[in-house]
Tab-separated table of C-alpha atoms in Angstrom:
chain	number	residue	atom	x	y	z
A	925	ALA	CA	-0.026	0.080	0.034
A	926	GLN	CA	1.050	3.365	-0.807
A	927	SER	CA	0.931	6.212	2.277
A	928	VAL	CA	2.358	9.949	2.564
A	929	THR	CA	3.384	11.462	5.926
A	930	GLN	CA	3.276	14.944	6.430
A	931	LEU	CA	5.602	16.627	8.990
A	932	GLY	CA	4.233	19.417	10.835
A	933	SER	CA	0.781	20.240	11.155
A	934	HIS	CA	1.418	23.964	11.443
A	935	VAL	CA	4.028	25.916	9.930
A	936	SER	CA	4.240	29.679	10.062
A	937	VAL	CA	6.650	32.207	7.932
A	938	SER	CA	6.793	35.527	7.417
A	939	GLU	CA	5.736	37.305	4.190
A	940	GLY	CA	8.711	37.214	1.917
A	941	ALA	CA	10.311	34.044	3.658
A	942	LEU	CA	10.998	30.679	2.237
A	943	VAL	CA	7.993	28.209	2.378
A	944	LEU	CA	8.835	24.610	2.953
A	945	LEU	CA	6.603	21.896	3.544
A	946	ARG	CA	7.557	18.075	4.060
A	947	CYS	CA	6.107	15.336	2.868
A	948	ASN	CA	7.614	11.905	2.941
A	949	TYR	CA	5.931	8.883	1.319
A	950	SER	CA	5.981	5.147	1.262
A	951	SER	CA	5.212	2.929	-1.872
A	952	SER	CA	6.257	-0.756	-2.747
A	953	VAL	CA	5.797	0.744	-6.385
A	954	PRO	CA	6.996	3.881	-8.376
A	955	PRO	CA	4.930	6.546	-6.711
A	956	TYR	CA	2.624	9.079	-8.241
A	957	LEU	CA	2.592	12.057	-5.860
A	958	PHE	CA	0.406	15.085	-5.574
A	959	TRP	CA	0.270	18.426	-3.913
A	960	TYR	CA	-2.842	19.955	-3.257
A	961	VAL	CA	-4.013	23.405	-1.597
A	962	GLN	CA	-7.525	24.150	0.267
A	963	TYR	CA	-8.769	27.311	1.237
A	964	PRO	CA	-11.404	27.722	4.159
A	965	ASN	CA	-14.608	25.879	3.195
A	966	GLN	CA	-13.378	24.823	-0.239
A	967	GLY	CA	-12.357	22.073	-2.584
A	968	LEU	CA	-8.988	21.224	-3.322
A	969	GLN	CA	-6.902	22.716	-6.057
A	970	LEU	CA	-4.042	21.063	-7.629
A	971	LEU	CA	-0.495	22.692	-7.131
A	972	LEU	CA	1.541	19.879	-8.913
A	973	LYS	CA	2.156	16.219	-9.631
A	974	TYR	CA	4.843	13.794	-9.946
A	975	THR	CA	4.378	10.948	-12.160
A	976	THR	CA	7.926	10.105	-14.209
A	977	GLY	CA	10.697	12.030	-15.874
A	978	ALA	CA	12.078	15.217	-14.498
A	979	THR	CA	12.413	14.973	-10.402
A	980	LEU	CA	11.855	18.837	-9.995
A	981	VAL	CA	8.376	19.888	-10.595
A	982	LYS	CA	7.101	23.070	-11.296
A	983	GLY	CA	3.440	23.925	-10.120
A	984	ILE	CA	0.969	26.959	-10.209
A	985	ASN	CA	1.646	30.196	-8.108
A	986	GLY	CA	5.240	29.875	-7.561
A	987	PHE	CA	5.458	26.422	-6.008
A	988	GLU	CA	7.783	23.688	-6.785
A	989	ALA	CA	8.744	20.211	-5.291
A	990	GLU	CA	11.552	17.684	-5.849
A	991	PHE	CA	11.164	14.061	-6.106
A	992	LYS	CA	13.973	12.259	-4.115
A	993	LYS	CA	13.681	8.603	-4.299
A	994	SER	CA	16.818	8.294	-1.944
A	995	GLU	CA	15.112	10.009	0.901
A	996	THR	CA	11.466	8.970	-0.121
A	997	SER	CA	10.626	12.668	0.246
A	998	PHE	CA	8.495	15.111	-2.211
A	999	HIS	CA	8.792	18.424	-0.399
A	1000	LEU	CA	6.956	21.518	-1.297
A	1001	THR	CA	8.956	25.041	-1.410
A	1002	LYS	CA	8.214	28.458	-2.762
A	1003	PRO	CA	11.041	30.880	-2.438
A	1004	SER	CA	9.211	33.792	-1.009
A	1005	ALA	CA	5.508	33.612	1.013
A	1006	HIS	CA	2.801	35.723	0.031
A	1007	MET	CA	-0.281	36.372	2.341
A	1008	SER	CA	-2.496	34.618	-0.194
A	1009	ASP	CA	-0.640	31.503	0.683
A	1010	ALA	CA	-2.074	31.037	3.889
A	1011	ALA	CA	-4.052	27.620	3.239
A	1012	GLU	CA	-4.117	24.201	4.180
A	1013	TYR	CA	-1.652	22.071	2.150
A	1014	PHE	CA	-2.409	18.238	1.322
A	1015	CYS	CA	0.398	15.734	0.167
A	1016	ALA	CA	-0.947	12.703	-1.435
A	1017	VAL	CA	0.195	9.574	-3.211
A	1018	ARG	CA	-2.118	7.587	-5.794
A	1019	ASN	CA	-3.306	4.242	-4.354
A	1020	SER	CA	-3.238	1.382	-7.112
A	1021	ASN	CA	-5.179	-0.830	-5.072
A	1022	SER	CA	-8.404	1.648	-4.943
A	1023	GLY	CA	-8.915	2.642	-8.331
A	1024	TYR	CA	-6.338	4.913	-8.272
A	1025	ALA	CA	-7.821	6.857	-5.497
A	1026	LEU	CA	-5.436	9.292	-3.621
A	1027	ASN	CA	-3.895	8.654	0.083
A	1028	PHE	CA	-3.615	11.982	1.781
A	1029	GLY	CA	-1.581	13.170	4.365
A	1030	LYS	CA	-3.146	14.791	7.266
A	1031	GLY	CA	-2.259	18.380	6.094
A	1032	THR	CA	-0.283	21.266	6.961
A	1033	SER	CA	-1.566	24.649	7.783
A	1034	LEU	CA	0.405	27.674	6.595
A	1035	LEU	CA	0.166	30.824	8.461
A	1036	VAL	CA	2.107	33.626	6.715
A	1037	THR	CA	2.675	36.640	8.975
A	1038	PRO	CA	3.229	40.094	7.508
B	1423	ASP	CA	-17.344	26.259	-17.891
B	1424	GLY	CA	-16.448	22.675	-17.027
B	1425	GLY	CA	-16.408	21.294	-13.707
B	1426	ILE	CA	-17.841	19.367	-10.616
B	1427	THR	CA	-20.593	20.820	-8.973
B	1428	GLN	CA	-21.664	19.563	-5.466
B	1429	SER	CA	-24.989	20.310	-3.654
B	1430	PRO	CA	-26.201	21.324	-1.250
B	1431	LYS	CA	-23.027	23.519	0.336
B	1432	TYR	CA	-24.424	23.102	3.816
B	1433	LEU	CA	-26.608	20.260	5.004
B	1434	PHE	CA	-28.381	19.660	8.350
B	1435	ARG	CA	-29.553	16.365	9.411
B	1436	LYS	CA	-31.626	14.836	12.406
B	1437	GLU	CA	-30.503	11.542	14.216
B	1438	GLY	CA	-32.045	8.818	12.262
B	1439	GLN	CA	-32.290	10.421	8.988
B	1440	ASN	CA	-31.034	9.443	5.656
B	1441	VAL	CA	-29.552	12.341	3.606
B	1442	THR	CA	-28.143	12.328	-0.063
B	1443	LEU	CA	-25.227	14.601	-1.311
B	1444	SER	CA	-25.255	15.354	-5.160
B	1445	CYS	CA	-22.250	15.105	-7.343
B	1446	GLU	CA	-22.204	16.166	-11.033
B	1447	GLN	CA	-19.382	16.549	-13.201
B	1448	ASN	CA	-19.303	17.926	-16.976
B	1449	LEU	CA	-15.806	16.778	-17.513
B	1450	ASN	CA	-16.663	13.520	-19.275
B	1451	HIS	CA	-14.842	11.611	-16.924
B	1452	ASP	CA	-14.873	7.921	-15.949
B	1453	ALA	CA	-13.913	7.761	-12.540
B	1454	MET	CA	-15.516	9.363	-9.648
B	1455	TYR	CA	-14.695	9.385	-5.981
B	1456	TRP	CA	-16.053	10.587	-2.441
B	1457	TYR	CA	-13.688	11.585	0.152
B	1458	ARG	CA	-14.532	12.435	3.839
B	1459	GLN	CA	-12.558	15.598	5.530
B	1460	ASP	CA	-12.358	15.659	8.958
B	1461	PRO	CA	-10.243	18.549	11.246
B	1462	GLY	CA	-6.510	17.090	11.078
B	1463	GLN	CA	-7.465	13.972	9.739
B	1464	GLY	CA	-6.728	14.657	6.126
B	1465	LEU	CA	-8.924	12.950	3.532
B	1466	ARG	CA	-10.166	9.399	3.346
B	1467	LEU	CA	-11.846	7.622	0.920
B	1468	ILE	CA	-15.372	6.270	0.968
B	1469	TYR	CA	-16.391	4.931	-2.261
B	1470	TYR	CA	-15.264	5.040	-5.910
B	1471	SER	CA	-16.548	4.206	-9.300
B	1472	GLN	CA	-14.201	3.872	-12.317
B	1473	ILE	CA	-17.337	3.509	-14.914
B	1474	VAL	CA	-20.976	3.524	-14.863
B	1475	ASN	CA	-22.783	0.942	-12.992
B	1476	ASP	CA	-19.839	-0.139	-11.168
B	1477	PHE	CA	-18.610	1.285	-7.849
B	1478	GLN	CA	-16.230	-0.071	-4.867
B	1479	LYS	CA	-16.015	0.532	-1.257
B	1480	GLY	CA	-12.924	2.532	0.056
B	1481	ASP	CA	-11.726	2.464	3.455
B	1482	ILE	CA	-14.705	4.068	5.510
B	1483	ALA	CA	-17.785	2.741	3.486
B	1484	GLU	CA	-19.792	1.688	6.694
B	1485	GLY	CA	-22.748	3.608	6.771
B	1486	TYR	CA	-22.626	5.304	3.225
B	1487	SER	CA	-24.274	3.998	-0.241
B	1488	VAL	CA	-23.662	5.473	-3.762
B	1489	SER	CA	-25.120	5.056	-7.326
B	1490	ARG	CA	-23.700	5.665	-10.510
B	1491	GLU	CA	-26.454	5.225	-13.045
B	1492	LYS	CA	-24.960	8.019	-15.591
B	1493	LYS	CA	-21.548	8.854	-15.910
B	1494	GLU	CA	-21.971	12.390	-14.782
B	1495	SER	CA	-23.396	11.922	-11.866
B	1496	PHE	CA	-22.009	9.877	-8.451
B	1497	PRO	CA	-24.340	10.791	-5.618
B	1498	LEU	CA	-23.631	9.468	-1.938
B	1499	THR	CA	-26.260	8.710	0.733
B	1500	VAL	CA	-25.433	9.340	4.326
B	1501	THR	CA	-27.741	6.516	6.102
B	1502	SER	CA	-28.695	6.326	9.819
B	1503	ALA	CA	-26.290	3.539	10.110
B	1504	GLN	CA	-23.339	6.077	10.071
B	1505	LYS	CA	-22.411	7.003	13.661
B	1506	ASN	CA	-20.782	10.211	13.337
B	1507	PRO	CA	-21.547	11.961	10.084
B	1508	THR	CA	-20.846	15.500	10.936
B	1509	ALA	CA	-17.920	16.158	8.130
B	1510	PHE	CA	-17.050	18.043	5.271
B	1511	TYR	CA	-17.610	15.684	2.017
B	1512	LEU	CA	-15.671	16.269	-1.156
B	1513	CYS	CA	-16.320	14.542	-4.679
B	1514	ALA	CA	-13.669	14.207	-7.148
B	1515	SER	CA	-13.068	12.705	-10.515
B	1516	SER	CA	-10.833	11.770	-13.105
B	1517	ILE	CA	-10.159	11.029	-16.573
B	1518	GLY	CA	-9.995	7.502	-16.090
B	1519	GLY	CA	-8.451	5.238	-13.629
B	1520	ALA	CA	-4.554	5.776	-14.361
B	1521	GLY	CA	-1.999	6.745	-11.712
B	1522	GLN	CA	-1.210	9.620	-13.312
B	1523	ASP	CA	-4.489	11.072	-13.952
B	1524	THR	CA	-5.328	14.187	-12.257
B	1525	GLN	CA	-8.202	14.245	-9.654
B	1526	TYR	CA	-10.381	17.373	-9.992
B	1527	PHE	CA	-12.281	18.307	-6.763
B	1528	GLY	CA	-15.771	19.770	-5.849
B	1529	PRO	CA	-16.363	22.477	-3.726
B	1530	GLY	CA	-17.849	20.121	-0.997
B	1531	THR	CA	-20.738	19.606	1.110
B	1532	ARG	CA	-20.348	20.434	4.910
B	1533	LEU	CA	-23.000	17.990	6.973
B	1534	THR	CA	-23.939	18.623	10.327
B	1535	VAL	CA	-26.095	16.235	12.641
B	1536	LEU	CA	-28.398	18.294	14.846
């Protein structure tokens, strides 16, 4: 089975500072990994995904993530935080045993302070 | 505009009552999914369907039922057997069941038991 673990349920950064949200995965097969963002009382929006190929993946809103097989990690970064980045972020891995549904981490709430 | 719609946005249920949450998509996607979100728990899979007239249980299917009579519709019924139904429910769809396909999410329905 595939699973992900998000380290840190809450992360606080200053506006303009680096954003780093951590995600580690466990998978017996090559993983397909995703990062989603959720604003309060809304659905999830895809930020980026890794399937195959280039290990550095660029997404929307200036976010990127690097797939590191040796570290089983898929951390999300953004060089400079904006106030509008404050939201809940979810890392997910495709579950090949459940119709390719997603197995989600518990989420990381990002707070951006002025 | 193509997308996924969920209705109602807010739903209140009395004890012992069945309620049905609507999910409709006009993306021509074959696969559809229902997830439940609780604070600090991430999202958990309730049911999924990869094709019309077929669906499978996810990790937390007890107390829920679904149907898939049309490609664009995947309603979820929360029955009185579900002991703790208060949660945020999210519907998603993808082109097919391939691992690299992106899942698109609806805006969600917040269910509260009175």
